[in-house]
Amino acid sequence: MNDGANRDATKRSARERLQMERERQKTRDKRRRTLIVAAAVVGVLGLATVVGVIAANAGKGDKSAKAGPVVAPSGATGKDALAIQAGKAEAPHTLVVWEDFRCPACKSFEDNYRDTIHELEAKGLLKTEYHLVTLIDGNMGGSGSLKSANAAACAQDAGKFTAYHDVLFVNQPQEVDDAYGKNAKLLELAGKVEGLDTPEFRACVEDGTHNSWVGKSQDAFRAGKFRGTPTVQLDGKDIFSDQTNPMTPQKLKEQVEGTAKSSGSGATKASPSASASASASPSARAKGSSKTGSPSPAGASKASATGAAGD
């Protein structure tokens, strides 16, 4: 009897111990699930806090391209007053240029074609419409594209756009160097243009007066589905797309001057053959495209492609 009772007691004790272990395991599992859920909640809340802080601080300090009213620079022309024009308004030919002051390929274009363009403008045969965009800011981060474009628009208010535009490209920093994101650098370069560094110009640069206008120009570039910067059009046609017959500064000059001579005056528009076209080697390309650019404009150095036009 004692042996049987002992066996029953041992069995009950084993069952009780097993039950107790199961209960303890359930408790541990419950505690673990609670900790996991709590950690997940904390993670979500932490992410939401970070996003909130980023959103709250967006636009603080440096003004966003979307912040404030759209203030076009003095004399801006074209659809929605998004172009800054150089040359005589009555010139028979129009060169449209979409540029980013941080874009290496834009510098290559300017370095090679600047003198020819200015010569044709001085002769009254060509007017140039500049559209300023912010592709490199979107591709590489920073604010140099935006701030330099705003500063150039401020120079337009002062009647000094062309000179300051050229100074910005001549002194362009490396693409990865966001030097133009510093107002001090832009004001320093203004000192190279006689009569530009005034209190009014400084206030315009520091306040980001034309930031929203630059943002609207970038929106127009995106809506136009252009391949990259620079995009250069003569009388509505890209002037660098035909790689079998590459454009050069001399050919541009011949197209513009040749049409004027054949018409007997400088007041007629180029024929379709005279303005046969092509598009410049983009430094910044549309999203999804490769990072290696097409050949650069004749005589220009190659420039790297750096990302998305949709930024």
GROMACS .gro file of C-alpha atoms in nm:
model
  311
    1MET     CA    1   0.000   0.000   0.000
    2ASN     CA    2   0.275   0.239   0.089
    3ASP     CA    3   0.455   0.161  -0.236
    4GLY     CA    4   0.138   0.231  -0.438
    5ALA     CA    5   0.073   0.552  -0.251
    6ASN     CA    6   0.428   0.662  -0.306
    7ARG     CA    7   0.401   0.592  -0.678
    8ASP     CA    8   0.075   0.791  -0.700
    9ALA     CA    9   0.231   1.077  -0.509
   10THR     CA   10   0.534   1.071  -0.736
   11LYS     CA   11   0.312   1.077  -1.047
   12ARG     CA   12   0.105   1.367  -0.909
   13SER     CA   13   0.421   1.551  -0.822
   14ALA     CA   14   0.557   1.499  -1.175
   15ARG     CA   15   0.227   1.615  -1.329
   16GLU     CA   16   0.221   1.916  -1.101
   17ARG     CA   17   0.578   2.003  -1.187
   18LEU     CA   18   0.500   1.965  -1.558
   19GLN     CA   19   0.191   2.182  -1.523
   20MET     CA   20   0.385   2.442  -1.332
   21GLU     CA   21   0.658   2.441  -1.599
   22ARG     CA   22   0.394   2.482  -1.869
   23GLU     CA   23   0.245   2.778  -1.683
   24ARG     CA   24   0.586   2.933  -1.641
   25GLN     CA   25   0.653   2.882  -2.014
   26LYS     CA   26   0.321   3.045  -2.101
   27THR     CA   27   0.412   3.336  -1.878
   28ARG     CA   28   0.752   3.371  -2.045
   29ASP     CA   29   0.595   3.352  -2.392
   30LYS     CA   30   0.339   3.614  -2.301
   31ARG     CA   31   0.609   3.840  -2.161
   32ARG     CA   32   0.818   3.793  -2.478
   33ARG     CA   33   0.523   3.878  -2.704
   34THR     CA   34   0.452   4.185  -2.495
   35LEU     CA   35   0.812   4.300  -2.527
   36ILE     CA   36   0.813   4.241  -2.904
   37VAL     CA   37   0.492   4.438  -2.952
   38ALA     CA   38   0.619   4.715  -2.727
   39ALA     CA   39   0.945   4.734  -2.920
   40ALA     CA   40   0.756   4.750  -3.249
   41VAL     CA   41   0.534   5.029  -3.120
   42VAL     CA   42   0.835   5.221  -2.994
   43GLY     CA   43   1.004   5.175  -3.332
   44VAL     CA   44   0.702   5.303  -3.522
   45LEU     CA   45   0.662   5.596  -3.287
   46GLY     CA   46   1.034   5.671  -3.315
   47LEU     CA   47   1.015   5.667  -3.695
   48ALA     CA   48   0.711   5.891  -3.688
   49THR     CA   49   0.895   6.128  -3.458
   50VAL     CA   50   1.197   6.141  -3.691
   51VAL     CA   51   0.975   6.201  -3.994
   52GLY     CA   52   0.789   6.469  -3.803
   53VAL     CA   53   1.112   6.641  -3.706
   54ILE     CA   54   1.235   6.630  -4.065
   55ALA     CA   55   0.906   6.770  -4.192
   56ALA     CA   56   0.899   7.034  -3.923
   57ASN     CA   57   1.252   7.144  -4.002
   58ALA     CA   58   1.217   7.134  -4.380
   59GLY     CA   59   1.251   7.486  -4.503
   60LYS     CA   60   1.395   7.619  -4.177
   61GLY     CA   61   1.712   7.820  -4.224
   62ASP     CA   62   1.744   7.776  -4.603
   63LYS     CA   63   1.423   7.860  -4.780
   64SER     CA   64   1.270   7.582  -4.986
   65ALA     CA   65   1.217   7.616  -5.360
   66LYS     CA   66   0.846   7.574  -5.280
   67ALA     CA   67   0.831   7.825  -4.996
   68GLY     CA   68   0.682   8.170  -5.033
   69PRO     CA   69   0.519   8.346  -5.326
   70VAL     CA   70   0.645   8.308  -5.682
   71VAL     CA   71   0.837   8.627  -5.758
   72ALA     CA   72   0.965   8.642  -6.114
   73PRO     CA   73   1.281   8.846  -6.174
   74SER     CA   74   1.257   9.177  -6.356
   75GLY     CA   75   1.194   9.138  -6.729
   76ALA     CA   76   1.132   8.762  -6.713
   77THR     CA   77   0.961   8.639  -7.027
   78GLY     CA   78   0.800   8.332  -7.184
   79LYS     CA   79   0.525   8.109  -7.049
   80ASP     CA   80   0.463   8.190  -6.681
   81ALA     CA   81   0.757   8.436  -6.702
   82LEU     CA   82   1.004   8.152  -6.642
   83ALA     CA   83   1.276   8.262  -6.886
   84ILE     CA   84   1.546   8.525  -6.849
   85GLN     CA   85   1.624   8.673  -7.189
   86ALA     CA   86   1.958   8.799  -7.320
   87GLY     CA   87   1.997   8.975  -7.654
   88LYS     CA   88   1.749   9.187  -7.847
   89ALA     CA   89   1.384   9.088  -7.827
   90GLU     CA   90   1.341   9.141  -8.203
   91ALA     CA   91   1.629   8.904  -8.295
   92PRO     CA   92   1.517   8.657  -8.566
   93HIS     CA   93   1.655   8.347  -8.391
   94THR     CA   94   1.589   8.216  -8.040
   95LEU     CA   95   1.820   7.993  -7.842
   96VAL     CA   96   1.650   7.828  -7.544
   97VAL     CA   97   1.884   7.693  -7.276
   98TRP     CA   98   1.786   7.487  -6.969
   99GLU     CA   99   2.078   7.497  -6.725
  100ASP     CA  100   2.188   7.416  -6.372
  101PHE     CA  101   2.480   7.616  -6.230
  102ARG     CA  102   2.613   7.299  -6.060
  103CYS     CA  103   2.600   7.094  -6.382
  104PRO     CA  104   2.945   7.011  -6.533
  105ALA     CA  105   2.804   6.953  -6.884
  106CYS     CA  106   2.638   7.294  -6.865
  107LYS     CA  107   2.978   7.447  -6.790
  108SER     CA  108   3.126   7.260  -7.087
  109PHE     CA  109   2.856   7.400  -7.312
  110GLU     CA  110   2.903   7.753  -7.180
  111ASP     CA  111   3.282   7.743  -7.202
  112ASN     CA  112   3.267   7.634  -7.566
  113TYR     CA  113   2.972   7.835  -7.695
  114ARG     CA  114   2.977   8.149  -7.476
  115ASP     CA  115   3.174   8.373  -7.712
  116THR     CA  116   2.975   8.266  -8.019
  117ILE     CA  117   2.643   8.324  -7.845
  118HIS     CA  118   2.747   8.668  -7.721
  119GLU     CA  119   2.873   8.760  -8.069
  120LEU     CA  120   2.545   8.661  -8.234
  121GLU     CA  121   2.347   8.846  -7.965
  122ALA     CA  122   2.556   9.159  -8.019
  123LYS     CA  123   2.483   9.142  -8.393
  124GLY     CA  124   2.109   9.134  -8.320
  125LEU     CA  125   2.071   8.792  -8.483
  126LEU     CA  126   2.010   8.584  -8.172
  127LYS     CA  127   1.830   8.613  -7.841
  128THR     CA  128   1.883   8.358  -7.566
  129GLU     CA  129   1.621   8.247  -7.315
  130TYR     CA  130   1.769   8.093  -7.001
  131HIS     CA  131   1.567   7.856  -6.783
  132LEU     CA  132   1.731   7.780  -6.447
  133VAL     CA  133   1.675   7.439  -6.287
  134THR     CA  134   1.783   7.240  -5.980
  135LEU     CA  135   1.863   6.891  -6.108
  136ILE     CA  136   2.193   6.848  -5.925
  137ASP     CA  137   2.039   6.942  -5.589
  138GLY     CA  138   1.785   6.667  -5.645
  139ASN     CA  139   2.043   6.415  -5.763
  140MET     CA  140   2.324   6.479  -5.516
  141GLY     CA  141   2.167   6.675  -5.232
  142GLY     CA  142   2.250   7.026  -5.122
  143SER     CA  143   2.105   7.360  -5.224
  144GLY     CA  144   2.366   7.509  -5.458
  145SER     CA  145   2.153   7.476  -5.771
  146LEU     CA  146   1.864   7.657  -5.605
  147LYS     CA  147   2.066   7.930  -5.437
  148SER     CA  148   2.281   8.008  -5.740
  149ALA     CA  149   1.971   8.023  -5.962
  150ASN     CA  150   1.806   8.259  -5.714
  151ALA     CA  151   2.122   8.473  -5.707
  152ALA     CA  152   2.126   8.485  -6.089
  153ALA     CA  153   1.763   8.598  -6.083
  154CYS     CA  154   1.862   8.866  -5.831
  155ALA     CA  155   2.134   8.974  -6.076
  156GLN     CA  156   1.865   9.000  -6.343
  157ASP     CA  157   1.678   9.243  -6.115
  158ALA     CA  158   1.995   9.452  -6.111
  159GLY     CA  159   2.040   9.433  -6.489
  160LYS     CA  160   2.355   9.221  -6.450
  161PHE     CA  161   2.231   8.871  -6.535
  162THR     CA  162   2.456   8.786  -6.829
  163ALA     CA  163   2.777   8.891  -6.657
  164TYR     CA  164   2.691   8.710  -6.332
  165HIS     CA  165   2.566   8.403  -6.522
  166ASP     CA  166   2.904   8.378  -6.693
  167VAL     CA  167   3.093   8.432  -6.366
  168LEU     CA  168   2.901   8.146  -6.200
  169PHE     CA  169   2.995   7.902  -6.476
  170VAL     CA  170   3.356   8.016  -6.501
  171ASN     CA  171   3.395   7.964  -6.125
  172GLN     CA  172   3.179   7.650  -6.098
  173PRO     CA  173   3.294   7.420  -5.814
  174GLN     CA  174   3.323   7.045  -5.849
  175GLU     CA  175   2.986   6.876  -5.889
  176VAL     CA  176   3.015   6.707  -5.549
  177ASP     CA  177   3.108   7.037  -5.380
  178ASP     CA  178   2.796   7.229  -5.282
  179ALA     CA  179   2.988   7.557  -5.256
  180TYR     CA  180   2.702   7.747  -5.421
  181GLY     CA  181   2.483   7.640  -5.131
  182LYS     CA  182   2.659   7.911  -4.928
  183ASN     CA  183   2.533   8.264  -4.979
  184ALA     CA  184   2.875   8.397  -4.884
  185LYS     CA  185   3.028   8.233  -5.193
  186LEU     CA  186   2.759   8.374  -5.422
  187LEU     CA  187   2.808   8.722  -5.276
  188GLU     CA  188   3.185   8.688  -5.313
  189LEU     CA  189   3.146   8.611  -5.685
  190ALA     CA  190   2.910   8.906  -5.723
  191GLY     CA  191   3.213   9.120  -5.648
  192LYS     CA  192   3.352   9.015  -5.989
  193VAL     CA  193   3.063   9.195  -6.163
  194GLU     CA  194   3.092   9.570  -6.150
  195GLY     CA  195   2.805   9.735  -5.967
  196LEU     CA  196   2.628   9.412  -5.868
  197ASP     CA  197   2.723   9.380  -5.500
  198THR     CA  198   2.467   9.620  -5.356
  199PRO     CA  199   2.249   9.604  -5.042
  200GLU     CA  200   1.950   9.524  -5.263
  201PHE     CA  201   2.127   9.233  -5.431
  202ARG     CA  202   2.253   9.100  -5.098
  203ALA     CA  203   1.902   9.113  -4.947
  204CYS     CA  204   1.759   8.933  -5.250
  205VAL     CA  205   2.019   8.656  -5.218
  206GLU     CA  206   1.991   8.620  -4.841
  207ASP     CA  207   1.610   8.620  -4.845
  208GLY     CA  208   1.579   8.370  -5.130
  209THR     CA  209   1.344   8.613  -5.304
  210HIS     CA  210   1.315   8.406  -5.623
  211ASN     CA  211   1.336   8.055  -5.471
  212SER     CA  212   0.976   7.968  -5.554
  213TRP     CA  213   1.022   8.099  -5.907
  214VAL     CA  214   1.321   7.866  -5.948
  215GLY     CA  215   1.109   7.581  -5.812
  216LYS     CA  216   0.841   7.657  -6.071
  217SER     CA  217   1.106   7.653  -6.345
  218GLN     CA  218   1.219   7.308  -6.225
  219ASP     CA  219   0.856   7.191  -6.239
  220ALA     CA  220   0.834   7.313  -6.599
  221PHE     CA  221   1.155   7.128  -6.685
  222ARG     CA  222   1.014   6.808  -6.538
  223ALA     CA  223   0.684   6.854  -6.721
  224GLY     CA  224   0.877   6.905  -7.047
  225LYS     CA  225   1.029   6.556  -7.007
  226PHE     CA  226   1.371   6.680  -7.115
  227ARG     CA  227   1.654   6.426  -7.095
  228GLY     CA  228   1.888   6.633  -6.883
  229THR     CA  229   2.090   6.949  -6.857
  230PRO     CA  230   2.191   7.132  -7.057
  231THR     CA  231   1.901   7.115  -7.299
  232VAL     CA  232   1.967   7.360  -7.584
  233GLN     CA  233   1.720   7.443  -7.861
  234LEU     CA  234   1.759   7.671  -8.160
  235ASP     CA  235   1.427   7.793  -8.294
  236GLY     CA  236   1.249   7.508  -8.118
  237LYS     CA  237   1.484   7.224  -8.214
  238ASP     CA  238   1.757   7.058  -8.008
  239ILE     CA  239   2.094   7.141  -8.157
  240PHE     CA  240   2.300   6.841  -8.043
  241SER     CA  241   2.091   6.531  -8.121
  242ASP     CA  242   2.239   6.457  -8.464
  243GLN     CA  243   2.566   6.287  -8.369
  244THR     CA  244   2.637   6.207  -8.736
  245ASN     CA  245   2.672   6.581  -8.796
  246PRO     CA  246   2.787   6.718  -8.459
  247MET     CA  247   2.712   7.078  -8.375
  248THR     CA  248   3.005   7.313  -8.316
  249PRO     CA  249   3.021   7.684  -8.230
  250GLN     CA  250   3.119   7.756  -8.591
  251LYS     CA  251   2.823   7.560  -8.726
  252LEU     CA  252   2.589   7.743  -8.490
  253LYS     CA  253   2.728   8.072  -8.617
  254GLU     CA  254   2.690   7.963  -8.978
  255GLN     CA  255   2.331   7.852  -8.924
  256VAL     CA  256   2.229   8.181  -8.767
  257GLU     CA  257   2.430   8.411  -8.994
  258GLY     CA  258   2.368   8.206  -9.306
  259THR     CA  259   1.993   8.230  -9.275
  260ALA     CA  260   2.011   8.604  -9.219
  261LYS     CA  261   2.233   8.652  -9.525
  262SER     CA  262   2.020   8.434  -9.749
  263SER     CA  263   1.711   8.633  -9.653
  264GLY     CA  264   1.884   8.965  -9.711
  265SER     CA  265   1.813   9.080  -9.352
  266GLY     CA  266   1.849   8.971  -8.993
  267ALA     CA  267   1.476   8.967  -8.934
  268THR     CA  268   1.369   8.632  -9.079
  269LYS     CA  269   1.354   8.302  -8.899
  270ALA     CA  270   1.577   8.010  -8.978
  271SER     CA  271   1.451   7.749  -9.219
  272PRO     CA  272   1.400   7.398  -9.081
  273SER     CA  273   1.723   7.286  -9.249
  274ALA     CA  274   1.915   7.578  -9.106
  275SER     CA  275   1.801   7.500  -8.756
  276ALA     CA  276   1.844   7.124  -8.773
  277SER     CA  277   1.905   7.017  -8.424
  278ALA     CA  278   2.041   6.812  -8.144
  279SER     CA  279   2.048   6.805  -7.758
  280ALA     CA  280   2.344   6.860  -7.530
  281SER     CA  281   2.511   6.590  -7.326
  282PRO     CA  282   2.310   6.582  -7.004
  283SER     CA  283   2.494   6.590  -6.673
  284ALA     CA  284   2.174   6.505  -6.488
  285ARG     CA  285   1.942   6.248  -6.645
  286ALA     CA  286   1.584   6.137  -6.597
  287LYS     CA  287   1.502   5.870  -6.337
  288GLY     CA  288   1.575   5.520  -6.452
  289SER     CA  289   1.829   5.621  -6.716
  290SER     CA  290   2.191   5.514  -6.709
  291LYS     CA  291   2.454   5.715  -6.528
  292THR     CA  292   2.678   5.757  -6.827
  293GLY     CA  293   2.601   6.055  -7.045
  294SER     CA  294   2.594   6.076  -7.423
  295PRO     CA  295   2.884   6.246  -7.600
  296SER     CA  296   2.952   6.602  -7.492
  297PRO     CA  297   2.901   6.905  -7.717
  298ALA     CA  298   3.178   6.948  -7.971
  299GLY     CA  299   3.495   7.065  -7.807
  300ALA     CA  300   3.353   7.016  -7.458
  301SER     CA  301   3.486   6.780  -7.195
  302LYS     CA  302   3.283   6.477  -7.093
  303ALA     CA  303   3.062   6.514  -6.788
  304SER     CA  304   2.916   6.245  -6.564
  305ALA     CA  305   2.546   6.177  -6.533
  306THR     CA  306   2.425   6.195  -6.177
  307GLY     CA  307   2.065   6.094  -6.138
  308ALA     CA  308   1.707   6.190  -6.157
  309ALA     CA  309   1.526   6.472  -6.320
  310GLY     CA  310   1.215   6.395  -6.123
  311ASP     CA  311   1.349   6.520  -5.791
   0.00000   0.00000   0.00000
